[in-house]
Coordinates of C-alpha atoms and ligand atoms in Angstrom, one line a residue:
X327 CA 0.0 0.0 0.0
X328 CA 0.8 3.8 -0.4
X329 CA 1.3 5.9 2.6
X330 CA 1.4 9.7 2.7
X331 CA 3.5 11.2 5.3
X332 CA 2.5 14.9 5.6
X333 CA 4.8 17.9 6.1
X334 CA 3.7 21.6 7.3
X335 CA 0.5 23.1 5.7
X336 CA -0.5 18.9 5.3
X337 CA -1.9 17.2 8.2
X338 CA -4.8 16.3 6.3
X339 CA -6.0 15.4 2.7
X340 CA -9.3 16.3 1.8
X341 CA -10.7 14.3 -0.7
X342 CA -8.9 11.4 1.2
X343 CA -12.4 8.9 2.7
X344 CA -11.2 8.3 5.5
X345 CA -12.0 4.2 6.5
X346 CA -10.4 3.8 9.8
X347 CA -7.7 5.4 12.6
X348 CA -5.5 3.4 14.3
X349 CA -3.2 4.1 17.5
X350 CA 0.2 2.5 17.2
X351 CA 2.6 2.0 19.8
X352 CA 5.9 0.5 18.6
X353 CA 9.1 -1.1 19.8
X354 CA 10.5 2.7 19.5
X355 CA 7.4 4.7 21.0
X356 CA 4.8 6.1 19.8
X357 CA 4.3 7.9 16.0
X358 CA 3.3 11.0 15.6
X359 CA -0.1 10.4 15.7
X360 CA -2.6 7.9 14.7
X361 CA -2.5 6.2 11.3
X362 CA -5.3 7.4 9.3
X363 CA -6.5 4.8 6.5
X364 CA -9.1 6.1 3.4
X365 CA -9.2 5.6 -0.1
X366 CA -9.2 8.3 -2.9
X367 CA -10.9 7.4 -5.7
X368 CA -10.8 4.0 -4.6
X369 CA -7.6 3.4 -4.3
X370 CA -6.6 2.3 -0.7
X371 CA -3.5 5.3 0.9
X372 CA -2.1 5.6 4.1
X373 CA -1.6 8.7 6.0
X374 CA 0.3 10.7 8.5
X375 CA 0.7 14.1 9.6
X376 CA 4.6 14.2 10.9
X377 CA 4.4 16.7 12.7
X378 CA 1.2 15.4 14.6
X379 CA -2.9 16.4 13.4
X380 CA -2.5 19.5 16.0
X381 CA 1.3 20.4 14.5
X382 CA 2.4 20.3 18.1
X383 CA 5.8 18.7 17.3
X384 CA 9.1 20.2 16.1
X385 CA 11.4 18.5 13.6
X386 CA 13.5 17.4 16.0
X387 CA 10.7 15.7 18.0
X388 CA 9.6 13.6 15.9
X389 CA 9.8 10.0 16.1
X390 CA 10.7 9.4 12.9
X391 CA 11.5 5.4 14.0
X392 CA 8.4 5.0 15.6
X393 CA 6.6 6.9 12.4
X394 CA 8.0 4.3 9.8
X395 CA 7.8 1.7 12.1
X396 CA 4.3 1.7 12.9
X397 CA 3.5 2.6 8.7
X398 CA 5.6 -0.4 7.8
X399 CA 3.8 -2.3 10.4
X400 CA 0.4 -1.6 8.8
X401 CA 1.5 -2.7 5.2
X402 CA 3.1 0.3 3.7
X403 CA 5.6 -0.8 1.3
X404 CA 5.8 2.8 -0.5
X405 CA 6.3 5.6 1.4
X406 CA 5.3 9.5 -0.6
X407 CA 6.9 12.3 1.9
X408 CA 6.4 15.7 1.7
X409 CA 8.5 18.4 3.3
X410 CA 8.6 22.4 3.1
X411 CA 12.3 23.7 1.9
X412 CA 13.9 26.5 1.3
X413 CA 15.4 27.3 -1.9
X414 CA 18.8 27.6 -2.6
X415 CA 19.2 27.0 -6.2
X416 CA 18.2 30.0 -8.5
X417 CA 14.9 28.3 -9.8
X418 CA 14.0 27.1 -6.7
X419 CA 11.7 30.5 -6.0
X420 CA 8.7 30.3 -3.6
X421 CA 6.1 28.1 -4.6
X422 CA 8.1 25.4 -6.8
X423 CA 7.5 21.8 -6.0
X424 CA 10.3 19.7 -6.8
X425 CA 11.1 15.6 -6.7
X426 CA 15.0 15.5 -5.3
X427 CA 16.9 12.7 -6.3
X428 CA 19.7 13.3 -3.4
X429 CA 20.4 14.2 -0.7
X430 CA 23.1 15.4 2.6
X431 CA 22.3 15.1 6.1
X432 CA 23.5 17.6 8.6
X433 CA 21.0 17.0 11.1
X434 CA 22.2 15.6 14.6
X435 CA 21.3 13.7 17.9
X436 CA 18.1 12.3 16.1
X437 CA 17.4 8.7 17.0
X438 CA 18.6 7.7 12.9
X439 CA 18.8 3.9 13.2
X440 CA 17.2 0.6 13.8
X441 CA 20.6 -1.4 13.7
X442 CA 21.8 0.3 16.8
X443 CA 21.2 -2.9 18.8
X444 CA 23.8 -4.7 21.1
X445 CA 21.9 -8.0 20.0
X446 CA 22.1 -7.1 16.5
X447 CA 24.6 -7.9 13.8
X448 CA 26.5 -4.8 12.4
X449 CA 24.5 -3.6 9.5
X450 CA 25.2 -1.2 6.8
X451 CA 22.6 -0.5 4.1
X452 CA 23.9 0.8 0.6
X453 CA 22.4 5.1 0.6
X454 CA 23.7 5.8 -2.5
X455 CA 20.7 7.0 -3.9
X456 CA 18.4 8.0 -1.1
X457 CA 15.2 8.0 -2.8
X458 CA 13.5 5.2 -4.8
X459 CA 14.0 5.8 -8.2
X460 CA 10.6 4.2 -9.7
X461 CA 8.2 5.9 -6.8
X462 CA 10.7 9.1 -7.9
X463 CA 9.0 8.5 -11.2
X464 CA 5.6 7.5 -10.6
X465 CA 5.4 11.1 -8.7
X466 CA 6.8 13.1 -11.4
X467 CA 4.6 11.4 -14.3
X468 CA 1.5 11.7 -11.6
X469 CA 2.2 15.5 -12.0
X470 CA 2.3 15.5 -15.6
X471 CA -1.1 13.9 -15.6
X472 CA -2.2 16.8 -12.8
X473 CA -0.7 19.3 -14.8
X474 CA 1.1 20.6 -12.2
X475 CA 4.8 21.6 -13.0
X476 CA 6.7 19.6 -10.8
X477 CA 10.8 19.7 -11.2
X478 CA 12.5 16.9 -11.2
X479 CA 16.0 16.0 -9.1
X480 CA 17.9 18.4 -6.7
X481 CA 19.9 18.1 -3.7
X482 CA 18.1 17.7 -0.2
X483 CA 20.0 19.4 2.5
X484 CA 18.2 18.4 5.9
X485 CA 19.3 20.7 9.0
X486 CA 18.9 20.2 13.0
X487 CA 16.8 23.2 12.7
X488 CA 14.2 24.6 14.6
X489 CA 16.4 27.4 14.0
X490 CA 16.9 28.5 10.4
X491 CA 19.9 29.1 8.7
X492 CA 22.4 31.8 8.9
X493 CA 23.3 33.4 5.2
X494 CA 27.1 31.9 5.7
X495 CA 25.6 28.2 6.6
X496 CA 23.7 28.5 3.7
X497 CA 26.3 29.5 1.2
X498 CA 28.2 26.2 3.0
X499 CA 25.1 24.5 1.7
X500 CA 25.4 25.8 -1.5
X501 CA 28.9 24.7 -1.8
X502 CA 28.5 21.5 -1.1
X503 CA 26.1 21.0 -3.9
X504 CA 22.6 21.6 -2.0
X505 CA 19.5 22.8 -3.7
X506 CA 17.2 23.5 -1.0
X507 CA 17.6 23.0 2.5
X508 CA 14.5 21.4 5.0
X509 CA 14.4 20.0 8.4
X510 CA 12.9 16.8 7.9
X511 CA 14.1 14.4 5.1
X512 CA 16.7 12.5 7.6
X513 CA 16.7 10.6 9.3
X514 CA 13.2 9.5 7.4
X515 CA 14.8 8.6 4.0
X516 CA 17.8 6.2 5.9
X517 CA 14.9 4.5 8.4
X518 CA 12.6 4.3 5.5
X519 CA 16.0 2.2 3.4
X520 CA 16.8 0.4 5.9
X521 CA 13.1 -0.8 7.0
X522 CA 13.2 -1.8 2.7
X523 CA 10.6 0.7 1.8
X524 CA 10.9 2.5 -1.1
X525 CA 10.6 6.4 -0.2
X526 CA 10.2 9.5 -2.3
X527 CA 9.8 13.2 -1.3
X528 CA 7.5 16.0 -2.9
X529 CA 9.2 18.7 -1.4
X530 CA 7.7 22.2 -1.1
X531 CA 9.8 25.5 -1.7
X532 CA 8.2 28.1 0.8
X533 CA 10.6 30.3 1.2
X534 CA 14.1 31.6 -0.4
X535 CA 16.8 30.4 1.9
X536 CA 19.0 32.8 4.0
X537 CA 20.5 35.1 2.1
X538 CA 18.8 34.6 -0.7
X539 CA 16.2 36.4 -2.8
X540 CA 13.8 38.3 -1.0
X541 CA 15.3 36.4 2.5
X542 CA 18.4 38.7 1.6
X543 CA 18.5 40.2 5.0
X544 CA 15.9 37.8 6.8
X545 CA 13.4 35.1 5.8
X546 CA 9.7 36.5 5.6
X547 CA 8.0 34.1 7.9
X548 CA 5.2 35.6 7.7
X549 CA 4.8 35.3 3.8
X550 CA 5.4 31.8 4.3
X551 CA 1.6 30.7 4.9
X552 CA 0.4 32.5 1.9
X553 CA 3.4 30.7 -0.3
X554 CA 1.9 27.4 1.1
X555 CA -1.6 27.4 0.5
X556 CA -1.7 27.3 -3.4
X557 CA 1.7 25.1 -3.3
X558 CA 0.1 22.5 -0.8
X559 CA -2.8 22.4 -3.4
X560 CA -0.8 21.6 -6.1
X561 CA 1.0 18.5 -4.2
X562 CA -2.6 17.2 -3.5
X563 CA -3.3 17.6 -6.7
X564 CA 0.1 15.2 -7.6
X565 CA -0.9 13.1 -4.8
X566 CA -4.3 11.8 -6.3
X567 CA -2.7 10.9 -9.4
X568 CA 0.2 9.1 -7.4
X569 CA -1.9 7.0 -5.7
X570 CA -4.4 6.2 -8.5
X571 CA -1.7 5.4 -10.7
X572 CA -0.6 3.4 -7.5
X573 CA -2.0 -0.1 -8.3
X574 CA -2.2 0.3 -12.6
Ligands
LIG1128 N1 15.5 26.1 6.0 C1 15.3 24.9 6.6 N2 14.1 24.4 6.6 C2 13.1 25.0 6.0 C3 13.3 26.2 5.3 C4 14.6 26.8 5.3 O1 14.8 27.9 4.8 N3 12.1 26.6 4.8 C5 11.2 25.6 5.1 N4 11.8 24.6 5.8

Protein backbone atom coordinates (compact mmCIF):
# COMPACT_ATOMS: atom_id res chain seq x y z
CA UNK A 1 0.00 0.00 0.00
CA UNK A 2 0.80 3.80 -0.44
CA UNK A 3 1.28 5.94 2.65
CA UNK A 4 1.40 9.73 2.68
CA UNK A 5 3.49 11.15 5.34
CA UNK A 6 2.49 14.94 5.56
CA UNK A 7 4.76 17.90 6.08
CA UNK A 8 3.74 21.62 7.28
CA UNK A 9 0.47 23.13 5.75
CA UNK A 10 -0.53 18.87 5.27
CA UNK A 11 -1.94 17.18 8.15
CA UNK A 12 -4.80 16.30 6.32
CA UNK A 13 -5.99 15.40 2.75
CA UNK A 14 -9.32 16.31 1.80
CA UNK A 15 -10.66 14.30 -0.69
CA UNK A 16 -8.89 11.37 1.23
CA UNK A 17 -12.44 8.93 2.66
CA UNK A 18 -11.20 8.25 5.47
CA UNK A 19 -12.01 4.18 6.54
CA UNK A 20 -10.40 3.85 9.84
CA UNK A 21 -7.67 5.38 12.61
CA UNK A 22 -5.45 3.40 14.32
CA UNK A 23 -3.20 4.12 17.49
CA UNK A 24 0.17 2.52 17.21
CA UNK A 25 2.62 2.04 19.76
CA UNK A 26 5.91 0.51 18.61
CA UNK A 27 9.06 -1.07 19.79
CA UNK A 28 10.47 2.66 19.50
CA UNK A 29 7.36 4.67 21.01
CA UNK A 30 4.82 6.11 19.79
CA UNK A 31 4.35 7.89 15.97
CA UNK A 32 3.33 11.04 15.63
CA UNK A 33 -0.13 10.35 15.66
CA UNK A 34 -2.64 7.87 14.66
CA UNK A 35 -2.48 6.21 11.34
CA UNK A 36 -5.30 7.38 9.26
CA UNK A 37 -6.55 4.84 6.50
CA UNK A 38 -9.10 6.08 3.41
CA UNK A 39 -9.16 5.62 -0.09
CA UNK A 40 -9.17 8.32 -2.88
CA UNK A 41 -10.89 7.39 -5.67
CA UNK A 42 -10.79 4.03 -4.62
CA UNK A 43 -7.56 3.40 -4.26
CA UNK A 44 -6.60 2.35 -0.74
CA UNK A 45 -3.54 5.27 0.92
CA UNK A 46 -2.14 5.58 4.14
CA UNK A 47 -1.60 8.67 6.04
CA UNK A 48 0.28 10.66 8.55
CA UNK A 49 0.72 14.14 9.65
CA UNK A 50 4.65 14.18 10.85
CA UNK A 51 4.36 16.70 12.71
CA UNK A 52 1.20 15.38 14.64
CA UNK A 53 -2.93 16.41 13.39
CA UNK A 54 -2.46 19.52 16.04
CA UNK A 55 1.32 20.36 14.46
CA UNK A 56 2.36 20.28 18.11
CA UNK A 57 5.85 18.75 17.32
CA UNK A 58 9.12 20.19 16.07
CA UNK A 59 11.45 18.52 13.64
CA UNK A 60 13.47 17.36 15.96
CA UNK A 61 10.74 15.68 18.03
CA UNK A 62 9.64 13.57 15.90
CA UNK A 63 9.79 10.01 16.09
CA UNK A 64 10.66 9.35 12.89
CA UNK A 65 11.52 5.44 13.98
CA UNK A 66 8.40 4.97 15.64
CA UNK A 67 6.60 6.90 12.45
CA UNK A 68 8.04 4.27 9.77
CA UNK A 69 7.81 1.67 12.05
CA UNK A 70 4.28 1.70 12.85
CA UNK A 71 3.51 2.57 8.68
CA UNK A 72 5.59 -0.37 7.77
CA UNK A 73 3.79 -2.32 10.38
CA UNK A 74 0.37 -1.65 8.85
CA UNK A 75 1.46 -2.67 5.25
CA UNK A 76 3.07 0.35 3.72
CA UNK A 77 5.60 -0.77 1.35
CA UNK A 78 5.82 2.80 -0.45
CA UNK A 79 6.25 5.64 1.44
CA UNK A 80 5.33 9.53 -0.55
CA UNK A 81 6.87 12.31 1.93
CA UNK A 82 6.37 15.74 1.72
CA UNK A 83 8.54 18.43 3.32
CA UNK A 84 8.63 22.42 3.07
CA UNK A 85 12.25 23.66 1.92
CA UNK A 86 13.92 26.48 1.29
CA UNK A 87 15.45 27.28 -1.93
CA UNK A 88 18.85 27.64 -2.62
CA UNK A 89 19.23 27.00 -6.19
CA UNK A 90 18.21 30.03 -8.49
CA UNK A 91 14.91 28.34 -9.81
CA UNK A 92 13.99 27.14 -6.67
CA UNK A 93 11.67 30.46 -6.00
CA UNK A 94 8.73 30.33 -3.59
CA UNK A 95 6.12 28.10 -4.59
CA UNK A 96 8.13 25.41 -6.79
CA UNK A 97 7.49 21.81 -5.96
CA UNK A 98 10.28 19.71 -6.80
CA UNK A 99 11.09 15.64 -6.67
CA UNK A 100 15.02 15.53 -5.27
CA UNK A 101 16.87 12.66 -6.27
CA UNK A 102 19.75 13.33 -3.36
CA UNK A 103 20.38 14.23 -0.66
CA UNK A 104 23.05 15.43 2.57
CA UNK A 105 22.34 15.11 6.10
CA UNK A 106 23.53 17.60 8.59
CA UNK A 107 21.04 17.01 11.12
CA UNK A 108 22.25 15.55 14.57
CA UNK A 109 21.32 13.75 17.89
CA UNK A 110 18.13 12.31 16.11
CA UNK A 111 17.42 8.68 16.98
CA UNK A 112 18.63 7.70 12.85
CA UNK A 113 18.84 3.94 13.16
CA UNK A 114 17.25 0.63 13.78
CA UNK A 115 20.62 -1.40 13.74
CA UNK A 116 21.82 0.25 16.80
CA UNK A 117 21.21 -2.89 18.77
CA UNK A 118 23.83 -4.75 21.10
CA UNK A 119 21.86 -8.01 19.96
CA UNK A 120 22.08 -7.08 16.53
CA UNK A 121 24.56 -7.94 13.84
CA UNK A 122 26.50 -4.75 12.36
CA UNK A 123 24.52 -3.55 9.47
CA UNK A 124 25.24 -1.18 6.78
CA UNK A 125 22.64 -0.46 4.06
CA UNK A 126 23.92 0.76 0.63
CA UNK A 127 22.40 5.08 0.55
CA UNK A 128 23.70 5.78 -2.45
CA UNK A 129 20.67 7.04 -3.94
CA UNK A 130 18.44 7.99 -1.12
CA UNK A 131 15.15 7.97 -2.81
CA UNK A 132 13.51 5.17 -4.81
CA UNK A 133 14.05 5.84 -8.19
CA UNK A 134 10.60 4.21 -9.71
CA UNK A 135 8.16 5.88 -6.82
CA UNK A 136 10.74 9.11 -7.87
CA UNK A 137 9.05 8.49 -11.17
CA UNK A 138 5.59 7.53 -10.63
CA UNK A 139 5.36 11.12 -8.70
CA UNK A 140 6.75 13.05 -11.39
CA UNK A 141 4.61 11.36 -14.28
CA UNK A 142 1.48 11.74 -11.59
CA UNK A 143 2.21 15.52 -12.05
CA UNK A 144 2.27 15.55 -15.59
CA UNK A 145 -1.11 13.93 -15.63
CA UNK A 146 -2.16 16.77 -12.81
CA UNK A 147 -0.71 19.34 -14.83
CA UNK A 148 1.09 20.65 -12.24
CA UNK A 149 4.85 21.61 -13.01
CA UNK A 150 6.67 19.64 -10.78
CA UNK A 151 10.82 19.71 -11.20
CA UNK A 152 12.49 16.86 -11.24
CA UNK A 153 16.00 16.04 -9.07
CA UNK A 154 17.93 18.43 -6.73
CA UNK A 155 19.92 18.05 -3.71
CA UNK A 156 18.08 17.73 -0.19
CA UNK A 157 19.96 19.44 2.51
CA UNK A 158 18.16 18.44 5.94
CA UNK A 159 19.25 20.72 8.96
CA UNK A 160 18.90 20.16 12.99
CA UNK A 161 16.78 23.24 12.71
CA UNK A 162 14.21 24.56 14.59
CA UNK A 163 16.39 27.36 13.98
CA UNK A 164 16.87 28.54 10.35
CA UNK A 165 19.86 29.11 8.65
CA UNK A 166 22.42 31.81 8.87
CA UNK A 167 23.30 33.36 5.24
CA UNK A 168 27.14 31.95 5.72
CA UNK A 169 25.61 28.19 6.57
CA UNK A 170 23.74 28.51 3.74
CA UNK A 171 26.26 29.48 1.22
CA UNK A 172 28.19 26.17 3.00
CA UNK A 173 25.15 24.46 1.75
CA UNK A 174 25.45 25.76 -1.49
CA UNK A 175 28.94 24.71 -1.79
CA UNK A 176 28.50 21.45 -1.12
CA UNK A 177 26.14 21.00 -3.90
CA UNK A 178 22.60 21.61 -2.00
CA UNK A 179 19.47 22.82 -3.66
CA UNK A 180 17.23 23.49 -0.97
CA UNK A 181 17.60 22.96 2.54
CA UNK A 182 14.47 21.42 5.02
CA UNK A 183 14.43 20.02 8.44
CA UNK A 184 12.86 16.79 7.92
CA UNK A 185 14.14 14.41 5.07
CA UNK A 186 16.74 12.55 7.65
CA UNK A 187 16.71 10.62 9.29
CA UNK A 188 13.21 9.54 7.39
CA UNK A 189 14.79 8.63 4.01
CA UNK A 190 17.75 6.20 5.93
CA UNK A 191 14.86 4.50 8.40
CA UNK A 192 12.61 4.27 5.54
CA UNK A 193 15.97 2.19 3.36
CA UNK A 194 16.84 0.38 5.94
CA UNK A 195 13.10 -0.81 6.97
CA UNK A 196 13.18 -1.80 2.73
CA UNK A 197 10.57 0.70 1.82
CA UNK A 198 10.87 2.52 -1.07
CA UNK A 199 10.57 6.37 -0.17
CA UNK A 200 10.24 9.54 -2.32
CA UNK A 201 9.84 13.23 -1.34
CA UNK A 202 7.49 15.95 -2.92
CA UNK A 203 9.15 18.72 -1.39
CA UNK A 204 7.67 22.22 -1.08
CA UNK A 205 9.84 25.54 -1.67
CA UNK A 206 8.23 28.11 0.81
CA UNK A 207 10.55 30.30 1.22
CA UNK A 208 14.06 31.64 -0.44
CA UNK A 209 16.81 30.37 1.87
CA UNK A 210 19.00 32.82 4.03
CA UNK A 211 20.52 35.12 2.12
CA UNK A 212 18.83 34.60 -0.73
CA UNK A 213 16.18 36.43 -2.80
CA UNK A 214 13.76 38.26 -1.00
CA UNK A 215 15.28 36.44 2.54
CA UNK A 216 18.39 38.73 1.60
CA UNK A 217 18.45 40.21 4.98
CA UNK A 218 15.86 37.83 6.78
CA UNK A 219 13.36 35.07 5.79
CA UNK A 220 9.73 36.47 5.65
CA UNK A 221 8.03 34.09 7.93
CA UNK A 222 5.18 35.57 7.68
CA UNK A 223 4.83 35.26 3.77
CA UNK A 224 5.36 31.78 4.33
CA UNK A 225 1.64 30.70 4.93
CA UNK A 226 0.43 32.54 1.89
CA UNK A 227 3.35 30.74 -0.26
CA UNK A 228 1.95 27.40 1.06
CA UNK A 229 -1.61 27.42 0.49
CA UNK A 230 -1.67 27.27 -3.40
CA UNK A 231 1.66 25.09 -3.26
CA UNK A 232 0.11 22.53 -0.81
CA UNK A 233 -2.83 22.41 -3.39
CA UNK A 234 -0.79 21.56 -6.14
CA UNK A 235 0.97 18.53 -4.17
CA UNK A 236 -2.58 17.24 -3.54
CA UNK A 237 -3.34 17.57 -6.66
CA UNK A 238 0.09 15.21 -7.61
CA UNK A 239 -0.88 13.08 -4.80
CA UNK A 240 -4.30 11.85 -6.28
CA UNK A 241 -2.74 10.93 -9.36
CA UNK A 242 0.16 9.14 -7.36
CA UNK A 243 -1.88 6.98 -5.74
CA UNK A 244 -4.41 6.19 -8.49
CA UNK A 245 -1.68 5.39 -10.66
CA UNK A 246 -0.57 3.45 -7.48
CA UNK A 247 -2.03 -0.11 -8.28
CA UNK A 248 -2.25 0.28 -12.56
N1 LIG B 1 15.54 26.13 6.01
C1 LIG B 1 15.30 24.94 6.60
N2 LIG B 1 14.11 24.37 6.61
C2 LIG B 1 13.10 24.99 5.98
C3 LIG B 1 13.28 26.22 5.33
C4 LIG B 1 14.57 26.82 5.34
O1 LIG B 1 14.80 27.92 4.80
N3 LIG B 1 12.08 26.58 4.82
C5 LIG B 1 11.21 25.56 5.12
N4 LIG B 1 11.83 24.60 5.83
Amino acid sequence: MLAIIGGTGLTQLENLKITRRQVMRTPYGEPSGPMTFGTINQHEVMFLARHGYGHTIPPHMVNYRANLWALRDQGAQRIVAITSVGGIRDDLVPGTVVVPDQLIDYTSGRDFTYFDGKDRPVTHIDFTQPYNEPLRQQILAAAKRAGVKCLDGGVHAVTQGPRLETAAEIDRLERDGADMVGMTGMPEAALAKELGLAYATIAVVVNHAAGRGESRDSIPLETIGAVMIPAIEKVKDILEFTVVSDDE
